[in-house]
mmCIF file of C-alpha atoms in Angstrom:
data_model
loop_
_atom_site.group_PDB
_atom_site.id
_atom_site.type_symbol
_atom_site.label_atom_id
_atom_site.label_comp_id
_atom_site.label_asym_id
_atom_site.label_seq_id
_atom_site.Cartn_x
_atom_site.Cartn_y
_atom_site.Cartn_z
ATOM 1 C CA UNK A 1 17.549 24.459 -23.243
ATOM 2 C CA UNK A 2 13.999 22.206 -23.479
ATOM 3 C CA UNK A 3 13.795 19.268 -21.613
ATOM 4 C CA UNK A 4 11.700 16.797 -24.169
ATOM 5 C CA UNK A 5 10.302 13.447 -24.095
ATOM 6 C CA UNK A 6 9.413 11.751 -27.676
ATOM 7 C CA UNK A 7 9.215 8.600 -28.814
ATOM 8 C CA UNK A 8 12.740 6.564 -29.200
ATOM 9 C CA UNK A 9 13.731 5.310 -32.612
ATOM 10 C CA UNK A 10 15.990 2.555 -33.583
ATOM 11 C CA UNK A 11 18.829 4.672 -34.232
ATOM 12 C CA UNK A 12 18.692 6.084 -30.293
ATOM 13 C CA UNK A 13 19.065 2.209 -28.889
ATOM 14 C CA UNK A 14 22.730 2.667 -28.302
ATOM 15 C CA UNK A 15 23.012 5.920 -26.452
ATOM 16 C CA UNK A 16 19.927 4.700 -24.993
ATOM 17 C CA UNK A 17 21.723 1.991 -23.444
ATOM 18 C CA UNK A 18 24.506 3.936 -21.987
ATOM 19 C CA UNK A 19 21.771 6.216 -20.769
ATOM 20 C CA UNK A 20 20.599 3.646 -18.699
ATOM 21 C CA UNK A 21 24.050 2.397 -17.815
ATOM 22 C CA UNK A 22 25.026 5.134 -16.242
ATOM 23 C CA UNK A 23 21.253 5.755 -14.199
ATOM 24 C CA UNK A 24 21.937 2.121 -12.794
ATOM 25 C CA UNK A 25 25.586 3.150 -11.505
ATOM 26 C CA UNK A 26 24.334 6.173 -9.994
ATOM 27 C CA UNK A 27 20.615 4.537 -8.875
ATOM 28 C CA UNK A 28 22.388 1.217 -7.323
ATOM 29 C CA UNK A 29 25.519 1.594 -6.239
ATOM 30 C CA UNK A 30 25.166 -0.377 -2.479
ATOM 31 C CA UNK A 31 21.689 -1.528 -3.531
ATOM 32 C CA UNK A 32 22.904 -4.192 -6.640
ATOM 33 C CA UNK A 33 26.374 -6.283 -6.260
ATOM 34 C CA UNK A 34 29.176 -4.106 -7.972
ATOM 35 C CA UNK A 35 30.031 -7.075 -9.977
ATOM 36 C CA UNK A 36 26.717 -6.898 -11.250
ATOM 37 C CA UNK A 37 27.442 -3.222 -12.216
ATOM 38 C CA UNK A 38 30.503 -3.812 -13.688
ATOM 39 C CA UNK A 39 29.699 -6.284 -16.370
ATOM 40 C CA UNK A 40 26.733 -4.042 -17.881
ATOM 41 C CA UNK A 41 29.453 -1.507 -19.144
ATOM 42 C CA UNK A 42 31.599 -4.970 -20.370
ATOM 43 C CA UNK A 43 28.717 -6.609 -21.774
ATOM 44 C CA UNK A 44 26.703 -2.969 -23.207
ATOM 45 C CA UNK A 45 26.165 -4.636 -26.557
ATOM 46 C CA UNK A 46 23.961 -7.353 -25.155
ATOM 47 C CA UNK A 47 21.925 -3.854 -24.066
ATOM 48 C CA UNK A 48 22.262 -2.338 -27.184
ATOM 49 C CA UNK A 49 20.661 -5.294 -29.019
ATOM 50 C CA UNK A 50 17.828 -6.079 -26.384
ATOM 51 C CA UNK A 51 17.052 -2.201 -27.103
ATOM 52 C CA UNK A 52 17.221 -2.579 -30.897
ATOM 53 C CA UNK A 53 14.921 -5.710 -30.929
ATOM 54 C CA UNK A 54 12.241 -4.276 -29.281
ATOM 55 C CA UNK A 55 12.276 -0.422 -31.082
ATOM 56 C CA UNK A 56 12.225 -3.238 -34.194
ATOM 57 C CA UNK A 57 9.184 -5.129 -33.518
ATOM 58 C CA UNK A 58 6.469 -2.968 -32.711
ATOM 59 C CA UNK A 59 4.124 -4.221 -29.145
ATOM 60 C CA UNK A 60 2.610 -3.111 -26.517
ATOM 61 C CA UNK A 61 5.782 -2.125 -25.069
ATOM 62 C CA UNK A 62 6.344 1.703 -25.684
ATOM 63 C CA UNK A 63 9.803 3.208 -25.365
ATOM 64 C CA UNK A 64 10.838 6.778 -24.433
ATOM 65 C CA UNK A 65 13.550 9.215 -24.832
ATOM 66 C CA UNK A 66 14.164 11.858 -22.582
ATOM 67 C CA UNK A 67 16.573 14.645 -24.743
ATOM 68 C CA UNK A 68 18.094 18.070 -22.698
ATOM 69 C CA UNK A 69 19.793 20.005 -25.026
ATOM 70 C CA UNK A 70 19.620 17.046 -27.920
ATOM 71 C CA UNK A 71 21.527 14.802 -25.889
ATOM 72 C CA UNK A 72 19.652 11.287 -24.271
ATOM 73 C CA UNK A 73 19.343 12.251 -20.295
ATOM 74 C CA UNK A 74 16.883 9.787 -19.294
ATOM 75 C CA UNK A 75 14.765 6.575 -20.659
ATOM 76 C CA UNK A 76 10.838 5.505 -20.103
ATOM 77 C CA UNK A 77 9.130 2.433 -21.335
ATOM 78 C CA UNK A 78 5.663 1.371 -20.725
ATOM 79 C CA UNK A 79 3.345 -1.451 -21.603
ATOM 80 C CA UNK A 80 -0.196 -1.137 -21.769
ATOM 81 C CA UNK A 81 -2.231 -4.539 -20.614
ATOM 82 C CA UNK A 82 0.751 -6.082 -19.181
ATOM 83 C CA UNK A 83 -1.154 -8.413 -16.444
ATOM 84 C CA UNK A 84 -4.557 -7.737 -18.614
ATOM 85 C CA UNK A 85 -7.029 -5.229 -20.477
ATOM 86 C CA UNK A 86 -7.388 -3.114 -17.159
ATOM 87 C CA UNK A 87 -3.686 -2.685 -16.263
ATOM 88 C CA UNK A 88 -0.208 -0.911 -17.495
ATOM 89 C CA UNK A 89 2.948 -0.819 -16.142
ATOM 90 C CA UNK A 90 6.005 1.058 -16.228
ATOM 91 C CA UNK A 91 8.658 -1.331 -16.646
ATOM 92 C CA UNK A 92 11.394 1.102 -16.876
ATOM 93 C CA UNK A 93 11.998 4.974 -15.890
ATOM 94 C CA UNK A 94 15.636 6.191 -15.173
ATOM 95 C CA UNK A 95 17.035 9.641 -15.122
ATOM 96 C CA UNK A 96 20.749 11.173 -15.069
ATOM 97 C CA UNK A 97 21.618 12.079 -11.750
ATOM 98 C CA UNK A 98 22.318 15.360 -12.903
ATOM 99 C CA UNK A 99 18.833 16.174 -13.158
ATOM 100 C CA UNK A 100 17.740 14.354 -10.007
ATOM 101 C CA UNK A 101 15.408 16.434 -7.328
ATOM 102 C CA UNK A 102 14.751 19.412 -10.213
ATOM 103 C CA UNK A 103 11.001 18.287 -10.966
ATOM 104 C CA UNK A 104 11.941 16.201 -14.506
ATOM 105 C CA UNK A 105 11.900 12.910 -13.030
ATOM 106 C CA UNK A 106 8.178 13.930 -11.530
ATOM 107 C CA UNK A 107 7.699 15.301 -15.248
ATOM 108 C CA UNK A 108 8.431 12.098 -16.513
ATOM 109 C CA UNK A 109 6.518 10.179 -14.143
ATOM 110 C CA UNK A 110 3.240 12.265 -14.681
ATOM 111 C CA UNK A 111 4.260 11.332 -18.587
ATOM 112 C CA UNK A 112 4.429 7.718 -18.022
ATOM 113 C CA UNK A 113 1.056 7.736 -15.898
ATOM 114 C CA UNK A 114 -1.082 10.036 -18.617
ATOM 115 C CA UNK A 115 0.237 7.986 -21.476
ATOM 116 C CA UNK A 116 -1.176 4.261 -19.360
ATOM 117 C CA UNK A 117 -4.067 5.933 -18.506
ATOM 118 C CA UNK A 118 -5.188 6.040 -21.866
ATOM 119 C CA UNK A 119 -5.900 2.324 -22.065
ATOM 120 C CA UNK A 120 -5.696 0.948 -18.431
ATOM 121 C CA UNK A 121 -7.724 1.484 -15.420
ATOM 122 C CA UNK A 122 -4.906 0.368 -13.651
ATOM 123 C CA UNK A 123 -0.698 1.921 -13.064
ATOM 124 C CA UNK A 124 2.108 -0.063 -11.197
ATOM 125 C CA UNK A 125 5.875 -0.646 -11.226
ATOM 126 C CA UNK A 126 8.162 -3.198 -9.284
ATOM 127 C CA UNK A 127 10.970 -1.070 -7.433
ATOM 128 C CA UNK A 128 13.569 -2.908 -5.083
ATOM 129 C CA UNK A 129 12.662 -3.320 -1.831
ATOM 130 C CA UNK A 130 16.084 -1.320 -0.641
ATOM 131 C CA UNK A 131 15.883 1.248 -3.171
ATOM 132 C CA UNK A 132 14.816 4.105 -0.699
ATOM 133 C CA UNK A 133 15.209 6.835 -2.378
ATOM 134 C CA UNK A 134 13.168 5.481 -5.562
ATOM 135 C CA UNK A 135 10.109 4.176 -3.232
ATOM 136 C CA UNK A 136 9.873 7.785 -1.627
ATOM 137 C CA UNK A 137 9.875 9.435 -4.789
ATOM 138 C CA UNK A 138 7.078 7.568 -6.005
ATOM 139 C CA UNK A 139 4.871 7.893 -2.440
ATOM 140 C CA UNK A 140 5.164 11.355 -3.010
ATOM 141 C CA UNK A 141 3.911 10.974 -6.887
ATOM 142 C CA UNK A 142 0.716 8.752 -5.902
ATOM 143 C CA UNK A 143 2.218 5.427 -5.594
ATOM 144 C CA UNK A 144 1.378 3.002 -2.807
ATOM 145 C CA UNK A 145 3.232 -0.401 -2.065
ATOM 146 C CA UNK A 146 0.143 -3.151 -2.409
ATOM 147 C CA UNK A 147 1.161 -5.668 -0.628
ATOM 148 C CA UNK A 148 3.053 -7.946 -3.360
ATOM 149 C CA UNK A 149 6.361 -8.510 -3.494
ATOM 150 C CA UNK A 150 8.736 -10.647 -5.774
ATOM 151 C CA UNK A 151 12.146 -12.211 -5.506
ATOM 152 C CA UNK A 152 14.755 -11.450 -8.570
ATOM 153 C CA UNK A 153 17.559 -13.569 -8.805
ATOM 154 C CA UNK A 154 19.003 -12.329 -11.921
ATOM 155 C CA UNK A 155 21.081 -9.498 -9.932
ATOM 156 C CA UNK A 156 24.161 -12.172 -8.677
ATOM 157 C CA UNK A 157 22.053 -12.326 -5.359
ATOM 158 C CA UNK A 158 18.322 -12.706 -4.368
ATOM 159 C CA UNK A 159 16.614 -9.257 -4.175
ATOM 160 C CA UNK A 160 13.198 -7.998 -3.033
ATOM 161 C CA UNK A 161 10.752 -6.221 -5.664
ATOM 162 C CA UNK A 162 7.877 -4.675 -4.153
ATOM 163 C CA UNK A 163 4.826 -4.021 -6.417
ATOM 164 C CA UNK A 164 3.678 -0.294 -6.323
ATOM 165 C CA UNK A 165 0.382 1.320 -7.663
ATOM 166 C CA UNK A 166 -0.838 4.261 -8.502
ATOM 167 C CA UNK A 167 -3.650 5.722 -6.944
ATOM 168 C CA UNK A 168 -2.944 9.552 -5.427
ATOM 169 C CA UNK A 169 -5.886 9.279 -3.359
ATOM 170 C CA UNK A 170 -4.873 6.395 -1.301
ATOM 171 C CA UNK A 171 -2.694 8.098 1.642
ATOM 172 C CA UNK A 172 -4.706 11.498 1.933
ATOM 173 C CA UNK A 173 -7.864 8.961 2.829
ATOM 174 C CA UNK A 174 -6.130 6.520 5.138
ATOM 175 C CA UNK A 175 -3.640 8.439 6.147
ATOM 176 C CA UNK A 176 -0.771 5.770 5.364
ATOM 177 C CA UNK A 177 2.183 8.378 5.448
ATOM 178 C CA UNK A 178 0.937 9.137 8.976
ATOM 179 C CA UNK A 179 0.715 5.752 10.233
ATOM 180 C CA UNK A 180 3.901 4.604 8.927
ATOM 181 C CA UNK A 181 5.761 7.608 10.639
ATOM 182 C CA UNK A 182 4.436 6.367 13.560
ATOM 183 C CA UNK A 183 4.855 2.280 13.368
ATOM 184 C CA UNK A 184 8.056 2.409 15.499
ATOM 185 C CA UNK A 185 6.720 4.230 18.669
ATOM 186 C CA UNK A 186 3.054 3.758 18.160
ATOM 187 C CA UNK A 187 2.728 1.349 21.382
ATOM 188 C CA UNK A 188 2.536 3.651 23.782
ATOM 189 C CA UNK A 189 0.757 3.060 27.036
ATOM 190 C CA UNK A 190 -1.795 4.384 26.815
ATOM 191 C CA UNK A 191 -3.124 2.958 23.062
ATOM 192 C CA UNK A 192 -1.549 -0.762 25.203
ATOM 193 C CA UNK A 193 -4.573 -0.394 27.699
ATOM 194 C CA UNK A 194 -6.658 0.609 25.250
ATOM 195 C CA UNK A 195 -6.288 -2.009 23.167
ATOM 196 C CA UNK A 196 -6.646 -4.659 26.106
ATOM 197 C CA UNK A 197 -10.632 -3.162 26.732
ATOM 198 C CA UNK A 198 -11.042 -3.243 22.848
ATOM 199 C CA UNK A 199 -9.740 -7.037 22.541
ATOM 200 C CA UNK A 200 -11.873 -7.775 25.725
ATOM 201 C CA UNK A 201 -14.892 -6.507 24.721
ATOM 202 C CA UNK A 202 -14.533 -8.406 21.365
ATOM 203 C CA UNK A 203 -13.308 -11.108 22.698
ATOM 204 C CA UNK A 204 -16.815 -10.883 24.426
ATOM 205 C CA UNK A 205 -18.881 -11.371 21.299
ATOM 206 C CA UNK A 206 -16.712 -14.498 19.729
ATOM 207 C CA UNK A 207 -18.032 -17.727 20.438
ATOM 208 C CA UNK A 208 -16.100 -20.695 21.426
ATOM 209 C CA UNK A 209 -16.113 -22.756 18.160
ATOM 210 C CA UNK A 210 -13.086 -24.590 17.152
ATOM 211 C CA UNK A 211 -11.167 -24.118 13.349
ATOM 212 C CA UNK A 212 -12.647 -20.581 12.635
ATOM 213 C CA UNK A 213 -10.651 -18.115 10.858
ATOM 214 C CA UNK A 214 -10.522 -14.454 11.415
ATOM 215 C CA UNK A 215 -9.215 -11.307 9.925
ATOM 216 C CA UNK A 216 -8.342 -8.354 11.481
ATOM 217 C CA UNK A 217 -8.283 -5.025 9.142
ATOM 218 C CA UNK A 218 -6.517 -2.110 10.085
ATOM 219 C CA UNK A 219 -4.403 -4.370 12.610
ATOM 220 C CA UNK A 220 -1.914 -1.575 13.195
ATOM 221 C CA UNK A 221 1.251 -3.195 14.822
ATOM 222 C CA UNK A 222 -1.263 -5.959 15.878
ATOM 223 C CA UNK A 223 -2.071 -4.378 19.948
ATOM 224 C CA UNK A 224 -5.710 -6.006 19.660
ATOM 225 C CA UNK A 225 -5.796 -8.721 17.188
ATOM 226 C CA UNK A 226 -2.655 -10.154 18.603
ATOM 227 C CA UNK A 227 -4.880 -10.146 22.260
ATOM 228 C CA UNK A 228 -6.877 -12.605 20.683
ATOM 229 C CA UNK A 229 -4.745 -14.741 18.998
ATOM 230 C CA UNK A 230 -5.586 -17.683 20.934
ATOM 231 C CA UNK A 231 -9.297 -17.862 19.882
ATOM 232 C CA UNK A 232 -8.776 -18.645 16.380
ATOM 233 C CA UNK A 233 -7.352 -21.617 14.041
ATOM 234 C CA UNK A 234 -6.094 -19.117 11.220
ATOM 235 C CA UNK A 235 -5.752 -15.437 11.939
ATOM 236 C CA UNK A 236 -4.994 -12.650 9.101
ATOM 237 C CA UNK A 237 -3.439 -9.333 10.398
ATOM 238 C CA UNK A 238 -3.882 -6.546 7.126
ATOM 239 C CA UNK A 239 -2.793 -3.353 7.179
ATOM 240 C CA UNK A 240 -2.561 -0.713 4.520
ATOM 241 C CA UNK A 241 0.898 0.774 6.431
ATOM 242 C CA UNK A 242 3.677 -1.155 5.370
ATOM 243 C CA UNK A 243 5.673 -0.244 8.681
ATOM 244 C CA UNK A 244 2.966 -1.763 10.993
ATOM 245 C CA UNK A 245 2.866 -4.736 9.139
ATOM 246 C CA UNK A 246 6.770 -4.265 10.411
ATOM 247 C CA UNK A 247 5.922 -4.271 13.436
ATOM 248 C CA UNK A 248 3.568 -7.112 13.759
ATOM 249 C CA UNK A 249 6.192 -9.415 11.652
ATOM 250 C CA UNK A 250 8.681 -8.584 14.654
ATOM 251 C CA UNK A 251 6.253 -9.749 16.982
ATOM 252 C CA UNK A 252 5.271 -12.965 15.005
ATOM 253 C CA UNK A 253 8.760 -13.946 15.399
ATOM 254 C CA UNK A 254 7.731 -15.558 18.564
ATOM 255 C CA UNK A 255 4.636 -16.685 18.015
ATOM 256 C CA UNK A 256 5.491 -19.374 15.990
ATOM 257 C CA UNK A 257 2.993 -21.632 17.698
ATOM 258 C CA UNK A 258 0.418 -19.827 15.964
ATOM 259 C CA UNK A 259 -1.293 -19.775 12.096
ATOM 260 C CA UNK A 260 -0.856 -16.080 12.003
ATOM 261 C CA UNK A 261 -0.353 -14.226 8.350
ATOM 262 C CA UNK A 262 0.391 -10.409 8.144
ATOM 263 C CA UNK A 263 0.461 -9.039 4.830
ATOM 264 C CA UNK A 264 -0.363 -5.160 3.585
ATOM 265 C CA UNK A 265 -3.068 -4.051 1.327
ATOM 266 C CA UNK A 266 -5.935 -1.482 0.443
ATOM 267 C CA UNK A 267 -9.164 -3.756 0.479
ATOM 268 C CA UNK A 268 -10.895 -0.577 -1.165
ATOM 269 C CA UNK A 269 -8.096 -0.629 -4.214
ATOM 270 C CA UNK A 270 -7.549 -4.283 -4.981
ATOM 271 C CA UNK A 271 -9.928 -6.588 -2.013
ATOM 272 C CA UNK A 272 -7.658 -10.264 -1.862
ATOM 273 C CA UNK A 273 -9.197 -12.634 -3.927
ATOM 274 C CA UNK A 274 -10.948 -15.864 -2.667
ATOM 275 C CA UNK A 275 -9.943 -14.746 1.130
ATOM 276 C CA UNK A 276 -13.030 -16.102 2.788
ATOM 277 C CA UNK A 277 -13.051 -15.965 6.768
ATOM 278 C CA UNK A 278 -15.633 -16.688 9.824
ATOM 279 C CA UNK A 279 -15.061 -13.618 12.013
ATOM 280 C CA UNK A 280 -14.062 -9.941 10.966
ATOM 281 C CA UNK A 281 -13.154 -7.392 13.114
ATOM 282 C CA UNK A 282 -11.400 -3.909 12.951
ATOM 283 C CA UNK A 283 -10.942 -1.544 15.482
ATOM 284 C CA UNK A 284 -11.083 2.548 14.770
ATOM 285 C CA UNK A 285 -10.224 2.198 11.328
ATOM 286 C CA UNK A 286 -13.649 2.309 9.418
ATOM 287 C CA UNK A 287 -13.912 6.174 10.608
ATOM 288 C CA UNK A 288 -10.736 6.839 8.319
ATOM 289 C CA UNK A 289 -12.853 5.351 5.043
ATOM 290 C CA UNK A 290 -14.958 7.855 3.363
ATOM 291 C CA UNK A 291 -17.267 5.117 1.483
ATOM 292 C CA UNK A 292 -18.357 3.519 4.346
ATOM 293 C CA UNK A 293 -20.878 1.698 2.528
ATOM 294 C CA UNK A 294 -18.482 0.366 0.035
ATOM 295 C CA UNK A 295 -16.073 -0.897 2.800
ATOM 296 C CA UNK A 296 -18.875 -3.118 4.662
ATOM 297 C CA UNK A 297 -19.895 -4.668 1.637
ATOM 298 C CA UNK A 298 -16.652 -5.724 0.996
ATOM 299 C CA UNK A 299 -16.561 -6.644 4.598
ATOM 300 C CA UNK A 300 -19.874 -8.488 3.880
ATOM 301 C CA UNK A 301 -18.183 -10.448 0.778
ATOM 302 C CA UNK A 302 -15.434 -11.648 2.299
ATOM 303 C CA UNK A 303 -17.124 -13.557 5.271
ATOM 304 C CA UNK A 304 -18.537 -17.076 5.342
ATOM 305 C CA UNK A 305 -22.188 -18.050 5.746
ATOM 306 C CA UNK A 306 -23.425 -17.571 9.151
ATOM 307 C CA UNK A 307 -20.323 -15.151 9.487
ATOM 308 C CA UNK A 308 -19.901 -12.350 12.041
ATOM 309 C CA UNK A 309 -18.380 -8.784 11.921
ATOM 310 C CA UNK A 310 -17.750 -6.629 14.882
ATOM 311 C CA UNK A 311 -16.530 -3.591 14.352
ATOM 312 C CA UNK A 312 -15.096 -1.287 17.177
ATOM 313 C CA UNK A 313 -15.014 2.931 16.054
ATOM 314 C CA UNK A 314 -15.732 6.435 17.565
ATOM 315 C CA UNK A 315 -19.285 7.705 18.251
ATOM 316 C CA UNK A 316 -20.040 10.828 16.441
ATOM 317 C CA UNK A 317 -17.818 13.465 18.304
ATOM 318 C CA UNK A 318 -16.747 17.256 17.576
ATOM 319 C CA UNK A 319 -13.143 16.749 15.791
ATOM 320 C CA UNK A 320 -11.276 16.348 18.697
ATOM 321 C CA UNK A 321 -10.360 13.262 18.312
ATOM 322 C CA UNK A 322 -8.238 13.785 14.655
ATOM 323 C CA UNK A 323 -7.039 17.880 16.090
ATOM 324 C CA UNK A 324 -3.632 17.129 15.563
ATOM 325 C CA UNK A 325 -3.929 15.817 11.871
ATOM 326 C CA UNK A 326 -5.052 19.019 9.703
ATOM 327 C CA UNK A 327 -5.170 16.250 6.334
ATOM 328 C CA UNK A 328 -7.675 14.335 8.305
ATOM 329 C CA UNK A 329 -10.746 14.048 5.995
ATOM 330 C CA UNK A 330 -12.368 10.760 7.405
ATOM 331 C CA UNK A 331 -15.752 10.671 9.564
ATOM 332 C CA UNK A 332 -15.605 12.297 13.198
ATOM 333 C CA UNK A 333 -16.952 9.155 14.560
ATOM 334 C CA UNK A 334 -20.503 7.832 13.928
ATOM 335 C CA UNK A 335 -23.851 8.189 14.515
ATOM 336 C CA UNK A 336 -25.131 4.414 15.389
ATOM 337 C CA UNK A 337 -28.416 4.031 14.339
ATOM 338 C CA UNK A 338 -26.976 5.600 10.837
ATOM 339 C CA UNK A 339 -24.299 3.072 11.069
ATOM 340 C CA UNK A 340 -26.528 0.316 11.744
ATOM 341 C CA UNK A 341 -28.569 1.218 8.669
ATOM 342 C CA UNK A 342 -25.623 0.966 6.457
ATOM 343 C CA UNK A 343 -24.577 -2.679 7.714
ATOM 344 C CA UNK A 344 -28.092 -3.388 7.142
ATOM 345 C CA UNK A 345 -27.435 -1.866 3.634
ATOM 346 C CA UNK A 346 -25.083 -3.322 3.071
ATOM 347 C CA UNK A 347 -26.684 -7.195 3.198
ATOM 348 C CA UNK A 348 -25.995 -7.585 7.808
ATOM 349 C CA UNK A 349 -28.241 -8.577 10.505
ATOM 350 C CA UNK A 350 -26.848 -6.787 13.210
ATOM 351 C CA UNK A 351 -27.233 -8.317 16.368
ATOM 352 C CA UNK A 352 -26.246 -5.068 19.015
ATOM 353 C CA UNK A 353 -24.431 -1.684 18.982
ATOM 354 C CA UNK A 354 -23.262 -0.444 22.442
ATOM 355 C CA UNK A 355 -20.961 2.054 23.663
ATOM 356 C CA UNK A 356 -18.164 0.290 25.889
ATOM 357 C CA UNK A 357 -15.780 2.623 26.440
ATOM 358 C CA UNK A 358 -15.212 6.209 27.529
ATOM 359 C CA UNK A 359 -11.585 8.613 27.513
ATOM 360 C CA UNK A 360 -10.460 12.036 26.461
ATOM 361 C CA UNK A 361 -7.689 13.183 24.420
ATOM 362 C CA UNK A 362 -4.886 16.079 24.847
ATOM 363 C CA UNK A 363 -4.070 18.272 22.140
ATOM 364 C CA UNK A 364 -2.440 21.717 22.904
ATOM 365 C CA UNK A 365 -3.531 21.452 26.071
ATOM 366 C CA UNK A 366 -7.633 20.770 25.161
ATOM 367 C CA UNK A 367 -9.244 17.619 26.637
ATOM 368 C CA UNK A 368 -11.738 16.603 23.966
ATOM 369 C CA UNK A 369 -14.021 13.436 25.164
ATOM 370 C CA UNK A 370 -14.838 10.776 22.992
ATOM 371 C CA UNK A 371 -16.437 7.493 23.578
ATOM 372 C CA UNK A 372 -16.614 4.002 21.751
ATOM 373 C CA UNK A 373 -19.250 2.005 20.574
ATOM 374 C CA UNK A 374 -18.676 -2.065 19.333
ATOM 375 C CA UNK A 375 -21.118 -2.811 16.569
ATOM 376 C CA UNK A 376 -21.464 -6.948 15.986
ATOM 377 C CA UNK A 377 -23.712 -7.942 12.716
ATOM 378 C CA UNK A 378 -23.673 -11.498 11.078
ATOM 379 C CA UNK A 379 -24.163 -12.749 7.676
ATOM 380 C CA UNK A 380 -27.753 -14.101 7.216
#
């Protein structure tokens, strides 16, 4: 029997409907109200119609059936330049449960991406927020949450939507999947002191000017930027893990006497528009970007006249550093004077580069040294 996916025609609207019926009782059961449920088998001809209007007027809006054995077993629509020329989204993909963790619905979803990619540079879907076992399956398949999120009321209760896109090389070069595993017991002791000599030694290059703004990237569950929360009149805390960005909302909870914003994103994917701040800083992040270049000059963008970026990463060490990750594929640290030529590169004055800090680190019982350096440039 051939599992096939062609294009749906008018007469297909009603099982098509059912279809979908059914993947919502089996998708959201616990996840949408069971009232909710309940009335889309009462009120299927309301589906049936929707379904029939659109296979009836032709758009941009591009309807799938999936057929096993000549029978409807799963539904995909698509529109192409949704949110403009440059994106496409997949506004619907559902699946029997029967054929659930066999490799269709991955089928489906590599369908749905080839057939976008056509027009749009872009990919994304809304999944709900609680939906689990739907926001796994698409981290596996190349999707990465951006940092958006909706509210839908139209469910009998207010739910979360989180916007995902698609871009496969996202976690293999920042390593989200690995940071997120670790958001819940990544303050250890040892990254605690750490992070007290990292905030201290910016803290050392930040003058003492009142109503600047600041943005840490790569904030992780906010150890160093939080360590410096009082020098600043708005502070941003980004992260492209969307468990640390957990983590630091738990700790915002009682910080309410401060202008603090966490939020997730990729700068390198989709940079926040007109986010403009005094002071930059990131600590051992920029060795996990491959286009260093690229990442400064967004870095350079982003900042006010007359505005400063320190940036805290690894001299250029042996590997040690990354032994337990065997995906790693960033830099092993940097060489500064080639660092400092990028910056310069990349539009900077920088104003000093120093090593600050030395430590090793244990993996299967090696010691591996590695020291850090604190780089501080300024817009011109």
């Amino acid at each position: 029997m051939e599992f096939v996916i062609r294009k749906a025609l008018l007469k297909d609207a009603a099982d098509m409907a059912m279809c979908i019926i059914s993947c919502w009782h089996s998708a959201y059961s616990g996840i949408v109200p069971d009232e909710y449920l309940k009335n889309m088998l009462t009120e299927k001809d309301k589906l049936i119609a929707r379904y029939e209007d659109i296979l009836s007027n032709p758009s941009d809006r591009e309807c799938y059936c999936v057929t096993y054995a000549g029978k409807i077993m799963g539904v995909l629509v698509v529109q192409k330049g949704n949110t403009g020329a440059d994106a496409g989204a997949i506004w619907a993909i559902y699946l029997e449960e029967e054929f659930w963790g066999k490799g269709y619905g991955k089928k489906l979803l590599a369908f749905a991406i080839n057939e976008l990619k056509k027009e749009n540079d872009e990919v994304f879907l809304w999944v709900l927020e609680k939906n689990s076992r739907a926001r796994s399956f698409y981290e596996k398949n190349g999707f990465y949450f951006d940092g958006k999120t909706e509210e839908n009321d139209n469910y009998g209760k207010p739910l979360v939507q989180l916007r995902y896109v698609y871009n496969p090389s996202h976690k293999k070069e920042l390593h989200v999947e690995n940071f997120d595993q670790m958001a819940e017991g990544y303050d250890t002791d040892k990254r605690i002191k750490r992070a007290a000599i990292i905030a201290d030694e910016i803290r050392s290059h930040i003058a003492a000017e009142a109503d600047k703004s600041a943005l840490e990237f790569g904030c992780g569950t906010g150890l160093v930027g939080l360590a410096l929360k009082d020098l600043f009149s708005k502070l941003f805390l980004v992260d492209s893990s969307p468990e640390m960005i957990k983590q630091v909302e738990l700790k915002l909870k009682s910080l309410c006497d401060y202008d603090i914003e966490a939020f997730c994103s990729d700068f390198l994917v989709k940079p926040p528009q007109n986010l403009k701040v005094d002071y930059i800083f990131s600590s051992l992040v920029l060795h996990h970007i491959m286009d260093t270049e690229k990442m400064l000059r967004l870095f350079y963008d982003m900042l006010n006249d007359g505005g400063c970026l320190i940036v805290v990463d690894l001299n250029s060490e042996e590997g040690g550093f990354h032994a337990g990750y065997s995906d790693f594929e960033g830099h092993n640290g940097f060489d500064q004077s080639d660092l400092v030529k990028l910056a310069e590169k990349a539009g900077f004055s920088v104003m000093s580069i120093n090593t600050f800090y030395e430590d090793t680190k244990l993996f299967d019982g090696v010691e591996s040294p590695y020291s850090l350096f604190s780089l501080v440039a300024r817009v011109a």
